[in-house]
XYZ file of C-alpha atoms in Angstrom:
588
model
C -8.958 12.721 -4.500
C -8.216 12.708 -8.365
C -8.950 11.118 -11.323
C -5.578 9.668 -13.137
C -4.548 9.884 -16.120
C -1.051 8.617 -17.844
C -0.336 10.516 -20.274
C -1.883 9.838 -23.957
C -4.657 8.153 -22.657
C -7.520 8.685 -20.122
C -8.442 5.796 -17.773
C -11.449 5.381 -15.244
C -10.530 4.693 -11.829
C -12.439 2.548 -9.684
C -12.662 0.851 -6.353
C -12.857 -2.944 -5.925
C -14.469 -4.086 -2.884
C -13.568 -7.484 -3.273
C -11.055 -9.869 -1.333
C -10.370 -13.085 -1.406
C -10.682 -13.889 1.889
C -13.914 -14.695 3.397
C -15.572 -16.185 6.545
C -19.193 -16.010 7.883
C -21.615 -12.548 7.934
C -25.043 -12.540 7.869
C -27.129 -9.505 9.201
C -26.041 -9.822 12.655
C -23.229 -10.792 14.861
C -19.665 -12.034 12.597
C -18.459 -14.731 14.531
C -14.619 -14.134 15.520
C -12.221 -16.007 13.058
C -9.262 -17.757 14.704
C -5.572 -16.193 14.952
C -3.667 -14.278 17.162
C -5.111 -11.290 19.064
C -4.592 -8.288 17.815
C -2.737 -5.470 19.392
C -5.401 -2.654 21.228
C -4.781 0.736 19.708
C -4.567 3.934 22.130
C -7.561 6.059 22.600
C -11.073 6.171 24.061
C -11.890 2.181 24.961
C -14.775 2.342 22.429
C -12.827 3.759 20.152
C -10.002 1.319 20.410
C -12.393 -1.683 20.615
C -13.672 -0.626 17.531
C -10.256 -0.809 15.297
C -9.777 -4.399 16.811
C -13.481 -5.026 15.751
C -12.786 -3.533 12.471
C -8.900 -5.388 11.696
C -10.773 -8.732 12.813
C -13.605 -8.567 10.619
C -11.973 -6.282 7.269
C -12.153 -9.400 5.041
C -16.073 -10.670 5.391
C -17.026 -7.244 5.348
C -14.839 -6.521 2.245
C -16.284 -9.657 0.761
C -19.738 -8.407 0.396
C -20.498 -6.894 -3.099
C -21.025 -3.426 -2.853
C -18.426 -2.738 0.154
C -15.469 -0.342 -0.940
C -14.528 0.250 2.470
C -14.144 0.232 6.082
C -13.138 2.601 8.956
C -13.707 3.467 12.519
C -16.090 6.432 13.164
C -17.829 8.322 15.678
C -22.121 8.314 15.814
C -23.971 10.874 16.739
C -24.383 9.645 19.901
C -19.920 10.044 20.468
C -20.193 5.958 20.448
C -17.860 4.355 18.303
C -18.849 2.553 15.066
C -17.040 0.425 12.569
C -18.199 2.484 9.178
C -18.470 0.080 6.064
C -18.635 2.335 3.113
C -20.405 1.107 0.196
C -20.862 2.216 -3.808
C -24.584 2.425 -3.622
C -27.878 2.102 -1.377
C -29.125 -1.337 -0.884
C -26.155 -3.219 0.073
C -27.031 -6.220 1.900
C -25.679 -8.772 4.118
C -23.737 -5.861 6.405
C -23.503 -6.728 10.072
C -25.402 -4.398 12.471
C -22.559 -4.929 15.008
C -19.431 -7.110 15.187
C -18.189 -8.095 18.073
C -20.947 -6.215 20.362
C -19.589 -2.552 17.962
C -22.631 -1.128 16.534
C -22.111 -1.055 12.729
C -22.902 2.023 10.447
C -22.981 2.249 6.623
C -22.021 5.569 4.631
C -22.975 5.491 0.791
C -19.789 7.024 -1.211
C -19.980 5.908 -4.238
C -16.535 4.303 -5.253
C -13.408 5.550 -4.792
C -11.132 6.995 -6.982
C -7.105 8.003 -7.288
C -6.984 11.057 -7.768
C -4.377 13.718 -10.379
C -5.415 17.064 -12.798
C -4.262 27.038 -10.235
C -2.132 25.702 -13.569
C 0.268 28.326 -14.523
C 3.899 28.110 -14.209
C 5.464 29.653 -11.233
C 8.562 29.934 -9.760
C 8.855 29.510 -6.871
C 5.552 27.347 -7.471
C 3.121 27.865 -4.242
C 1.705 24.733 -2.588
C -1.540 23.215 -4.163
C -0.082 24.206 -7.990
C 0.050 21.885 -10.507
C 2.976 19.709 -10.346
C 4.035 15.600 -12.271
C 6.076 13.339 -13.847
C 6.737 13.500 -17.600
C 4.066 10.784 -18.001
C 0.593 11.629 -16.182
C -1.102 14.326 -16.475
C -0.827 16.596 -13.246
C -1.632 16.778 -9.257
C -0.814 18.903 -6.479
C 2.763 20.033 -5.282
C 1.748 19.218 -1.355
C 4.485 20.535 0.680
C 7.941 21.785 0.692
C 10.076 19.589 2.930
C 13.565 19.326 3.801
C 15.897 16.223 5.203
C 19.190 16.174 7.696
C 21.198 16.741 4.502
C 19.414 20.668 4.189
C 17.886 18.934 1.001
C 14.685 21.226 -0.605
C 12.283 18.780 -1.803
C 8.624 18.798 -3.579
C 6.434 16.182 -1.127
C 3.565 15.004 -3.084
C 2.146 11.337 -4.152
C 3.949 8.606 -6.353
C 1.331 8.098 -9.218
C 2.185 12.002 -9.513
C 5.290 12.102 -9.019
C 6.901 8.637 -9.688
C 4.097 7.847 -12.161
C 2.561 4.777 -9.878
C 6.117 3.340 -9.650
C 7.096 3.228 -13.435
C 9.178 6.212 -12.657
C 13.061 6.290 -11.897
C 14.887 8.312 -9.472
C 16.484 11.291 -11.118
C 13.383 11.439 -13.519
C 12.285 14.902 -14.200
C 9.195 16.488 -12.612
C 7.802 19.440 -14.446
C 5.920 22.272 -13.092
C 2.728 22.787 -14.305
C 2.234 19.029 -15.452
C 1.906 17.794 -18.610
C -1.710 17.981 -19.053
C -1.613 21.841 -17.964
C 1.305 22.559 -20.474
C 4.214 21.293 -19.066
C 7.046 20.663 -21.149
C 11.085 19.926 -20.821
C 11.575 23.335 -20.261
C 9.377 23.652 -16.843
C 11.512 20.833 -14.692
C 11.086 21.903 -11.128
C 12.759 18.494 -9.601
C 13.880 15.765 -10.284
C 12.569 12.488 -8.903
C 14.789 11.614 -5.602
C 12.178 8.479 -3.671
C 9.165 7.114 -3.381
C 7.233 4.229 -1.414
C 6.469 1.524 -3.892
C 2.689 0.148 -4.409
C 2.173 -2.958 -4.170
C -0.783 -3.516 -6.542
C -2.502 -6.444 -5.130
C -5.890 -6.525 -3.182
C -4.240 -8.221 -0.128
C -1.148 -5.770 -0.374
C -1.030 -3.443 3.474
C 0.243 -0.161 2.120
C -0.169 2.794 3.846
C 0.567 5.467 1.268
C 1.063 6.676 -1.998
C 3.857 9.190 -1.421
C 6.908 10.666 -3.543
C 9.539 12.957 -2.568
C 11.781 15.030 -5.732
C 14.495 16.950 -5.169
C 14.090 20.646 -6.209
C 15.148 23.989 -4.411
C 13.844 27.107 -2.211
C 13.948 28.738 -5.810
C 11.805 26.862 -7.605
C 9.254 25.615 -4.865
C 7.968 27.872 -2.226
C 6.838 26.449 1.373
C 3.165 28.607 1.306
C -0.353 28.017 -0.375
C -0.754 31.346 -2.537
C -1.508 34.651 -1.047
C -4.808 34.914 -2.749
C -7.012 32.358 -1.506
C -4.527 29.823 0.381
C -4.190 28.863 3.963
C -0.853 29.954 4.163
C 2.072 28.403 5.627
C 1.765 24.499 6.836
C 3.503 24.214 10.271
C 6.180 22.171 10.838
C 4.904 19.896 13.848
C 2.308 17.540 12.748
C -1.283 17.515 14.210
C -1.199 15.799 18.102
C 2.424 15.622 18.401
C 2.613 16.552 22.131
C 5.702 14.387 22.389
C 7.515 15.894 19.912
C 8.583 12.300 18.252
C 7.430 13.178 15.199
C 4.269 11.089 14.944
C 0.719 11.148 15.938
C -0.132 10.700 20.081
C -3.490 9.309 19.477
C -5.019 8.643 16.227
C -8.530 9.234 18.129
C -7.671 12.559 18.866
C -8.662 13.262 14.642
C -11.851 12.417 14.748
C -14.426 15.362 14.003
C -11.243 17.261 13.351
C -11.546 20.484 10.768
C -9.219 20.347 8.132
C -8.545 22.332 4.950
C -6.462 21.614 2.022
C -5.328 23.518 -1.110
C -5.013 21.681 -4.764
C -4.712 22.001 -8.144
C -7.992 21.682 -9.236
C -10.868 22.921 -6.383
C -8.664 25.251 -4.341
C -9.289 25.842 -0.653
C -11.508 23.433 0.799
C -12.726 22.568 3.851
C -14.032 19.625 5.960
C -13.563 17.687 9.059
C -12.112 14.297 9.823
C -14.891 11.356 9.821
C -12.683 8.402 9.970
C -9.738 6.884 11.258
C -7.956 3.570 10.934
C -9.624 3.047 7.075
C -8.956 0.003 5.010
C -9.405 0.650 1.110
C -8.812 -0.625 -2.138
C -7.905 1.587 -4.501
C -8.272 1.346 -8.586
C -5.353 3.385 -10.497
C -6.269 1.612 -14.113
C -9.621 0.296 -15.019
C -10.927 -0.551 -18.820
C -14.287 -1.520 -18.602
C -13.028 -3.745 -15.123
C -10.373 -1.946 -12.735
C -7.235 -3.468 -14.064
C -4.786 -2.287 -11.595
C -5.504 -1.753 -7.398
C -3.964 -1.678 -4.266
C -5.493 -2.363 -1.037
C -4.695 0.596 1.563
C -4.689 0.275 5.516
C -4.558 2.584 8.732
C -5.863 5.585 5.806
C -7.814 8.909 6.986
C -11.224 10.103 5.863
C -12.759 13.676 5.044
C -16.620 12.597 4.534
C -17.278 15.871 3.230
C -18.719 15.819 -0.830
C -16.650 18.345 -2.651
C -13.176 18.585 -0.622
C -11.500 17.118 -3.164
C -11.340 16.683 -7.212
C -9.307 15.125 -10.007
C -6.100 16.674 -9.946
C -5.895 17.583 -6.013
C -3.972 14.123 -5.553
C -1.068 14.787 -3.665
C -2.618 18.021 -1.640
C -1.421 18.416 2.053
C -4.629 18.548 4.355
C -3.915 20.586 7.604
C -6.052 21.513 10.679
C -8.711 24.082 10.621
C -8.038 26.029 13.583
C -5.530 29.185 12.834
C -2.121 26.602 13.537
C -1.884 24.881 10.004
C -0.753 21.219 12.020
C -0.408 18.997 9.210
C -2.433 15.836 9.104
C -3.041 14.035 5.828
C -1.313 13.624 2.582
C -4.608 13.542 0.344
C -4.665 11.082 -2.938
C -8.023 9.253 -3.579
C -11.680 9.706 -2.701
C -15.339 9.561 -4.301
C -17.941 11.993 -4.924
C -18.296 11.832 -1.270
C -15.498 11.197 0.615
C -11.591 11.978 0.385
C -8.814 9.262 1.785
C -5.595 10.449 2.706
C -2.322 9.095 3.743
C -1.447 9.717 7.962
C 1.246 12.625 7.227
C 3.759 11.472 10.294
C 3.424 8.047 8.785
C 4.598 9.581 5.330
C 7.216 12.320 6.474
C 8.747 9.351 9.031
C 9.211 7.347 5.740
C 11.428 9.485 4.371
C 12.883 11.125 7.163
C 11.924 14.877 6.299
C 9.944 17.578 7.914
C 7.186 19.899 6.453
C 9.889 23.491 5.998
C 7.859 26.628 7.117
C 11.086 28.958 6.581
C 12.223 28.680 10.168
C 15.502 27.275 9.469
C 18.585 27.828 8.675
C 21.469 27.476 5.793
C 21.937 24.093 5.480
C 25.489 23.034 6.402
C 27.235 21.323 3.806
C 27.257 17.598 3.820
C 28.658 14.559 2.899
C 26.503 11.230 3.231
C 26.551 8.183 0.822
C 24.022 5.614 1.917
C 23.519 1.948 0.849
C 19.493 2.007 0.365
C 18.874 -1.167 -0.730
C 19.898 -5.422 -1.246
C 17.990 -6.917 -3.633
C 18.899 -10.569 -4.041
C 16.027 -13.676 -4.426
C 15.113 -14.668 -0.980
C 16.081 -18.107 -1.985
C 18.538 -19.721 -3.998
C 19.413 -23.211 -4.964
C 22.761 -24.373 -4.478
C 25.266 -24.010 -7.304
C 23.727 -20.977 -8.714
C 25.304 -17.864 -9.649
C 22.146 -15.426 -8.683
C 22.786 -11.947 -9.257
C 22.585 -9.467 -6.236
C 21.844 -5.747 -7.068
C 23.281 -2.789 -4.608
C 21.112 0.627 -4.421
C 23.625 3.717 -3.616
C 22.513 7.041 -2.871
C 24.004 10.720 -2.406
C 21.893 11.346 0.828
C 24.046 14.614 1.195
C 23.839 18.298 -0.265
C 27.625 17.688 -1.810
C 28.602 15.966 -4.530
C 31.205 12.900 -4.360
C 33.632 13.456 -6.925
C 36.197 10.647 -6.024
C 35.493 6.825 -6.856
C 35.104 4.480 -3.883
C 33.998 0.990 -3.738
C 30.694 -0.836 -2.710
C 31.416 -4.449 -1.301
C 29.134 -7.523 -0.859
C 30.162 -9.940 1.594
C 28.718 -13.258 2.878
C 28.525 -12.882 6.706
C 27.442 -16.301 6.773
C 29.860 -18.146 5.233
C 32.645 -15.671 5.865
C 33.244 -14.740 1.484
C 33.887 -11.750 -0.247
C 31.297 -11.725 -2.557
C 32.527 -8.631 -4.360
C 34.349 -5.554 -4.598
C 33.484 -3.237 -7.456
C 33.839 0.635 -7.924
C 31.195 3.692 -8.166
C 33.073 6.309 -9.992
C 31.791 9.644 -7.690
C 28.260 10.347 -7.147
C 26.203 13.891 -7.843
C 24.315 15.216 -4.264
C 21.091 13.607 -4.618
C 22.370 10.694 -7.443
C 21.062 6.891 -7.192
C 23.570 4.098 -8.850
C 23.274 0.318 -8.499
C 25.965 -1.948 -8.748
C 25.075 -5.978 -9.645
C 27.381 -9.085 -8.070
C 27.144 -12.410 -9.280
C 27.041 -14.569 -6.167
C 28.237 -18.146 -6.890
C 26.916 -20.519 -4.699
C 28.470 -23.761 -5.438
C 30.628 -23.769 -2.208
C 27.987 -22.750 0.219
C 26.301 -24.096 3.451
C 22.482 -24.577 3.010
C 20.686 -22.389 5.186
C 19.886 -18.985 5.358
C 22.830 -16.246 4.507
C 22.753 -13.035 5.541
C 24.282 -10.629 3.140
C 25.554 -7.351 3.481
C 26.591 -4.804 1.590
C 28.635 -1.805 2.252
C 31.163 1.519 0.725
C 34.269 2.451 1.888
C 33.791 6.072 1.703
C 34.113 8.554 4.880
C 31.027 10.532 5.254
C 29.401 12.072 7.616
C 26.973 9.208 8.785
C 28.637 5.460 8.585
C 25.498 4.308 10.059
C 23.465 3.908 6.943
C 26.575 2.844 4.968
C 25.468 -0.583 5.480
C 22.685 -2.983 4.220
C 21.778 -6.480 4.444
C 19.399 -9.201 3.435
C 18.792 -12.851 3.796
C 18.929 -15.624 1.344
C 18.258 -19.243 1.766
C 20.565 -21.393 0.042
C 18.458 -24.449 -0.606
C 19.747 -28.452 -1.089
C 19.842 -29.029 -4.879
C 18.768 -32.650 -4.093
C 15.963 -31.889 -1.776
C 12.509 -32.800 -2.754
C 10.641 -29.188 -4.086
C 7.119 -28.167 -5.026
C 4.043 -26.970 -3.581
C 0.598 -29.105 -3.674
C -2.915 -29.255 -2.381
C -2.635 -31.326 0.652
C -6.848 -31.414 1.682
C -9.853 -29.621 -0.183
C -13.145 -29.457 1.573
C -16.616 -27.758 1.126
C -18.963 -26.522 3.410
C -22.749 -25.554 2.448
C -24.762 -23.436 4.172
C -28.423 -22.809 4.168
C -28.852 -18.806 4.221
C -33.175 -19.055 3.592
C -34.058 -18.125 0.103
C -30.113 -18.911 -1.345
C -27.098 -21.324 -0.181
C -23.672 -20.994 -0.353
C -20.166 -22.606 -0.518
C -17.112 -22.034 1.481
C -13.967 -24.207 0.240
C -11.132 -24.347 2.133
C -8.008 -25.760 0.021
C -4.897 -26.492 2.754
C -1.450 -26.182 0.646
C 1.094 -28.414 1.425
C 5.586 -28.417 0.997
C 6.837 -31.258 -0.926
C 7.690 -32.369 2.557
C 3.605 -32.232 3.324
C 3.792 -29.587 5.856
C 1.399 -26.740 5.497
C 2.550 -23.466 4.160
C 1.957 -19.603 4.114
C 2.066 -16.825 1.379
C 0.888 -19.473 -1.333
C -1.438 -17.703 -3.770
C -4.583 -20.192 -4.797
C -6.399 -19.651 -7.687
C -9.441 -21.534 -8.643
C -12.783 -21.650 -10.970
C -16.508 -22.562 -10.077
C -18.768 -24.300 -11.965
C -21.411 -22.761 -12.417
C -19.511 -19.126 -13.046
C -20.746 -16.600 -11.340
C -19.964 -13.785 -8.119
C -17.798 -15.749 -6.422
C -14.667 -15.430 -5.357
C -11.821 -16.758 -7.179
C -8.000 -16.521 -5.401
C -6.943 -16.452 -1.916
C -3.229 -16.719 -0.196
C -2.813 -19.240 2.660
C -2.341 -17.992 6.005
C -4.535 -14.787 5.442
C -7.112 -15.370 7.610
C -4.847 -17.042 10.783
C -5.070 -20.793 9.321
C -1.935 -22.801 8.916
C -1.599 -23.626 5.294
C -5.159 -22.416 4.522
C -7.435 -20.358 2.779
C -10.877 -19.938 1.579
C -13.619 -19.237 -1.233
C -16.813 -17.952 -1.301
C -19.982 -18.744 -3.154
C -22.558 -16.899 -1.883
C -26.128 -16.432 -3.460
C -26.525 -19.727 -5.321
C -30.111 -20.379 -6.146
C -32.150 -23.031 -4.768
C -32.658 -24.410 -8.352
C -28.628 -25.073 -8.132
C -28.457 -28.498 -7.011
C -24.470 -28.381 -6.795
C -21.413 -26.279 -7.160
C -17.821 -27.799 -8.612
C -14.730 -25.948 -7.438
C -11.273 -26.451 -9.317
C -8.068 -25.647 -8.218
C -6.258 -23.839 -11.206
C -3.325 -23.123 -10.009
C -0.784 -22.578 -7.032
C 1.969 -19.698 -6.836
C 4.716 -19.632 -4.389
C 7.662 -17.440 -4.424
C 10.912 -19.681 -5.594
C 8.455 -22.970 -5.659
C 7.273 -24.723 -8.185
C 3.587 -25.908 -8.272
C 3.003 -29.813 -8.782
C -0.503 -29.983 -9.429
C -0.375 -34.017 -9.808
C 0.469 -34.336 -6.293
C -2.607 -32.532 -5.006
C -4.204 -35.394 -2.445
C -7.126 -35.254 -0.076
C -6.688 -37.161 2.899
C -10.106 -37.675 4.323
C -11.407 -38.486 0.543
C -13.565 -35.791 0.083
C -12.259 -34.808 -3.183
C -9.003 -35.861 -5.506
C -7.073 -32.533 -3.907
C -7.841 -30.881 -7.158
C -11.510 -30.875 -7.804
C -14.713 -30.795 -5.278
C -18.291 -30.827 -5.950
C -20.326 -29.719 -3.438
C -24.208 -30.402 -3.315
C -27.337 -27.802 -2.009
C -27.570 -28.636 1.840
C-alpha cells in the first residue's frame, strides 16, 4: 500500500465504508435481497458458497459504519468465512453468518492508496522508485513486453498516469519526483492505463498503468542485494496455460513476497480472495475522491507494505517467483492488490524474465477507442472522437486516413487524415456527425484506417448511439416514494424506497437519487436505481434514530440520468403516501 501524494501538496488517504445501497442486517441472519442469481465461482463448495454469500450481501454489510471492507477467507478451522474488515474494534450490527456462512471480522484500520531504494539507475531494478511528473513516487513493478516486442514499465495509474489526469506520451521519470526526479531522469513515457472510475458504486478491478520504456533503461530483476530476483513469466495457478488464474481458491494461505520503493523485501501470505473495497485517493478533512474496488486480493500481514510501495509486483514465496498481485493500497494491517492475470490480460502483455527473443519488427495501427454520447437527439451535429494508436515497434511515416461510417443508416460519416504516427504514438481525430437525416433508433458506428499492417483485426471500432425523436416526451421523475419503519429495541430506523420513472412512466435503471433527511444525521444520502435488483428502485437508510425522534422527513433533491433531464414537478405518488417528492415518516 502507499500513501499519495500529487505533487506540491500532501493529502490523507482514507477509506469510506459507506454505500448507498442498503437492505436489512441485524446481528444475525441478512435476509436474501431479490435479483438474479449469481454465477457460483470455482473452488472448494464452501469456498465458492461463500463469494455468492459475500456478492449478495456487499451492500448491507458496506452500509454499516465502521465497515471498510469485505472478502472471502479461510478460519482456522479450513471453513470458509465471509471477512468484513472494519476501521476499529466495536463495530456493531455485523452478521454472524449470511446465508448459513459463518461471518468473521478483522480490525485493519482504514485503507489507504498507496505511492513514496531512491537513486537513479539505469537500467532501474524492479521495486525502485518510479512516477509521473505530478505525484510524488511508487514502485516500478515489472518489466513487461506486448506482441509488438514493446519494453514497458508495469506499475499502477495514480503512479504512473497520475489517477487518470495523465496523457499518453506523458513522461515518467525515474526516481520520482519526490526522490529527485527531474526532466532529465525520463525512463518512459506514458503508453495506457485502465481508467478509475471514482464513484462508490463504480466495479473496478485495478489501478494499473503500462509506459513505454526499453531493456536499457528498465531491467526485468529486483536488485541483487536484497531482492527476490527475477519474476517468472507464468502467473501463479496457470496450469492451463491461458494466461489467467485456474482457481482463485487455490491463493488462499499462499506465501508471497514483494519488493518496493519504500520497505524492501517483504513477506506474507494471502488471507483473502474475492475482496470488495473502497478506496480514498484525496481526502481533506473528509475523503474527497474514492473508488469502490471488486474481485481485489489481500496480504493480512502488518508491515508488507508502506507509502511508496504502490505499484510493487507481489509473487509467490516458494523458490518459482509466479506472479500474483499487482499491490496499490492497504492499512496498517493489511495490503490489497490487483489479480495480476486480470491486469496483464488488460493490456495484453506478459511479465519479461529475459527468455525471449529480438523482437521482430512490426507494423500495427489500432483504432482503440469511439467515443460518441450514447444518445443523441435528432438534428444534432454531436461530435464523435477516434483514439489511434501505434501498437507496433515501427514508426508510420506515411499519412493514411481514419473513417467513421454509419452502419446503420448506411453514411459516410467522415474521412479525415492522420499524417504518420511514431511506434508507440496516440492521436485522436473528431467528426461532426449530423443527424438531421437519420432513423431514430440505435446506430452503430464504426470507425476504421486504411493502412496495411500487420493485424487488420483491431483496425476497427464501434459504438452505439441512440438517435432519439426530437418530439418525444423526455425527463426523468419520481414515480412512488414510500417509507418503512422498523423497530430495532433501543433505536428505529427508516428505509425509503423512491421508484424513478421515464417521461413515458416506466421504471428506469442507472438513475442517480440524491436526497436529504430531516433531522441530519448518519444516514445515507444517494443511491442509483436498479442497484440492488429492483426495477426502477433504490433505497435509503436511517438507522439509529432515537426513541425521542418522533418522525423522520426525507426529500428528494435531485435526479441524474445520463442524456435526461430531471423534472422534479412531475414527481407523483400513486398510492398517496407522499407528493413523490417529500415523505415523513413517523417512530413505529
Amino acid at each position: 500500500m502507499s500513501i499519495f501524494r500529487t505533487r506540491h501538496r500532501a493529502v490523507a488517504l482514507a477509506i469510506l465504508g459507506l454505500s448507498s445501497g442498503w437492505y436489512g442486517c441485524s446481528d444475525g441472519q441478512l435476509a436474501p435481497p431479490t435479483g438474479p442469481a449469481l454465477h457460483r465461482q470455482g473452488g472448494p463448495p464452501d469456498v465458492a458458497a461463500a463469494i455468492v454469500a459475500q456478492e449478495r450481501h456487499n451492500e448491507a454489510i458496506l452500509q454499516i459504519p465502521g465497515v471498510v471492507g469485505t472478502a472471502v477467507g479461510l478460519l482456522p478451522t479450513g471453513e470458509a468465512t465471509v471477512r468484513v474488515f472494519v476501521a476499529r474494534p466495536g463495530v456493531v450490527g455485523v452478521p454472524r453468518a449470511v446465508d448459513h456462512i459463518p461471518v468473521s471480522t478483522k480490525v485493519t484500520g482504514e485503507f489507504y492508496a498507496i505511492t513514496d531504494p531512491t537513486a537513479r539507475v539505469r537500467p532501474a531494478p524492479l521495486g525502485f522508485s518510479v512516477g509521473h511528473p505530478d505525484i510524488t513516487a511508487g514502485s516500478i513493478g515489472a518489466r513487461v513486453v506486448d506482441g509488438s516486442g514493446n519494453v514497458l514499465i508495469l506499475s499502477n495509474n495514480h503512479v504512473l498516469a497520475n489517477s487518470n489526469s495523465g496523457s499518453i506520451g506523458d513522461p515518467i521519470w525515474q526516481p520520482g519526483a519526490f526522490d529527485g526526479g527531474t526532466a532529465s531522469d525520463q525512463i518512459a513515457t506514458l503508453f495506457a492505463f485502465e481508467r478509475i472510475k471514482f464513484t462508490s458504486r463504480a466495479r473496478n478491478t485495478m489501478d494499473a498503468a503500462i509506459a513505454l520504456s526499453s531493456a536499457a533503461d528498465v531491467g526485468n530483476s529486483t536488485p541483487a542485494a536484497g531482492g527476490y530476483g527475477v519474476p517468472a513469466a507464468t502467473v501463479y495457478g496457470d496450469g492451463d496455460g491461458d494466461g489467467m488464474f485456474d482457481d482463485r481458491s487455490d491463493l488462499l494461505n499462499l506465501d508471497v513476497q514483494k519488493y518496493g520503493r519504500t520497505s524492501g523485501l517483504t513477506t506474507g501470505r494471502i488471507t483473502d480472495i474475492n475482496a470488495t473495497v473502497t478506496v480514498c485517493y484525496e481526502a481533506v478533512i473528509f475523503c474527497t475522491k474514492a473508488a469502490r474496488y471488486i474481485d481485489q486480493l489481500i496480504v493480512g500481514v502488518p508491515g508488507f507494505s508502506d507509502g511508496g510501495d504502490s505499484g510493487s509486483l507481489i509473487v509467490s514465496d516458494d523458490g518459482n517467483n509466479q506472479p500474483v498481485g499487482l499491490l496499490f493500497a492497504g492499512s496498517s494491517t493489511a495490503t490489497i492488490a490487483n489479480r495480476i492475470d486480470r491486469v496483464l490480460d488488460r493490456f495484453d502483455v506478459t511479465i519479461d524474465d529475459g527468455g525471449g527473443s529480438p523482437p521482430t519488427p512490426v507494423t500495427d495501427v489500432a483504432v482503440t477507442d469511439v467515443s460518441a454520447p450514447s444518445a443523441v437527439t435528432g438534428g444534432t451535429s454531436p461530435d464523435v472522437t477516434v483514439t489511434v494508436r501505434n501498437l507496433g515497434n515501427q514508426d508510420v511515416t506515411d499519412s493514411f486516413d481514419a473513417i467513421l461510417l454509419d452502419d446503420t443508416d448506411g453514411v459516410t460519416i467522415g474521412v479525415q487524415p492522420v499524417p504518420g504516427l511514431a511506434a508507440g504514438a496516440t492521436t485522436t481525430v473528431t467528426f461532426n456527425w449530423n443527424t438531421a437525416g437519420s432513423s431514430l433508433g440505435d446506430h452503430t458506428l464504426s470507425a476504421s484506417h486504411d493502412l496495411t499492417d500487420a493485424d487488420p483485426g483491431n483496425n476497427q471500432r464501434t459504438t452505439i448511439v441512440a438517435v432519439t425523436d426530437p418530439n418525444a416526451p423526455v425527463g426523468v421523475h419520481v414515480g412512488d416514494l414510500d417509507g418503512f419503519p422498523s423497530n430495532d429495541g433501543s433505536t428505529w430506523s427508516v428505509v425509503v424506497e423512491v421508484t424513478i420513472h421515464d417521461a413515458s412512466h416506466n421504471p428506469i435503471n442507472d438513475a442517480t437519487v440524491v436526497g436529504a433527511w430531516n433531522p441530519a444525521g448518519l444516514a445515507s444520502d444517494a443511491c442509483t436505481t436498479g442497484d440492488l435488483g429492483g426495477n426502477g428502485t433504490c433505497i435509503f437508510l436511517y438507522p439509529g434514530l432515537r426513541k425521542r425522534t418522533r418522525s423522520v422527513t426525507f426529500t428528494v433533491t435531485s435526479v441524474t440520468l445520463a442524456g435526461d433531464t430531471y423534472v422534479g414537478d412531475q414527481n407523483h405518488d400513486n398510492d398517496g403516501s407522499s407528493d413523490g417528492t417529500v415523505i415523513t415518516v413517523n417512530k413505529p
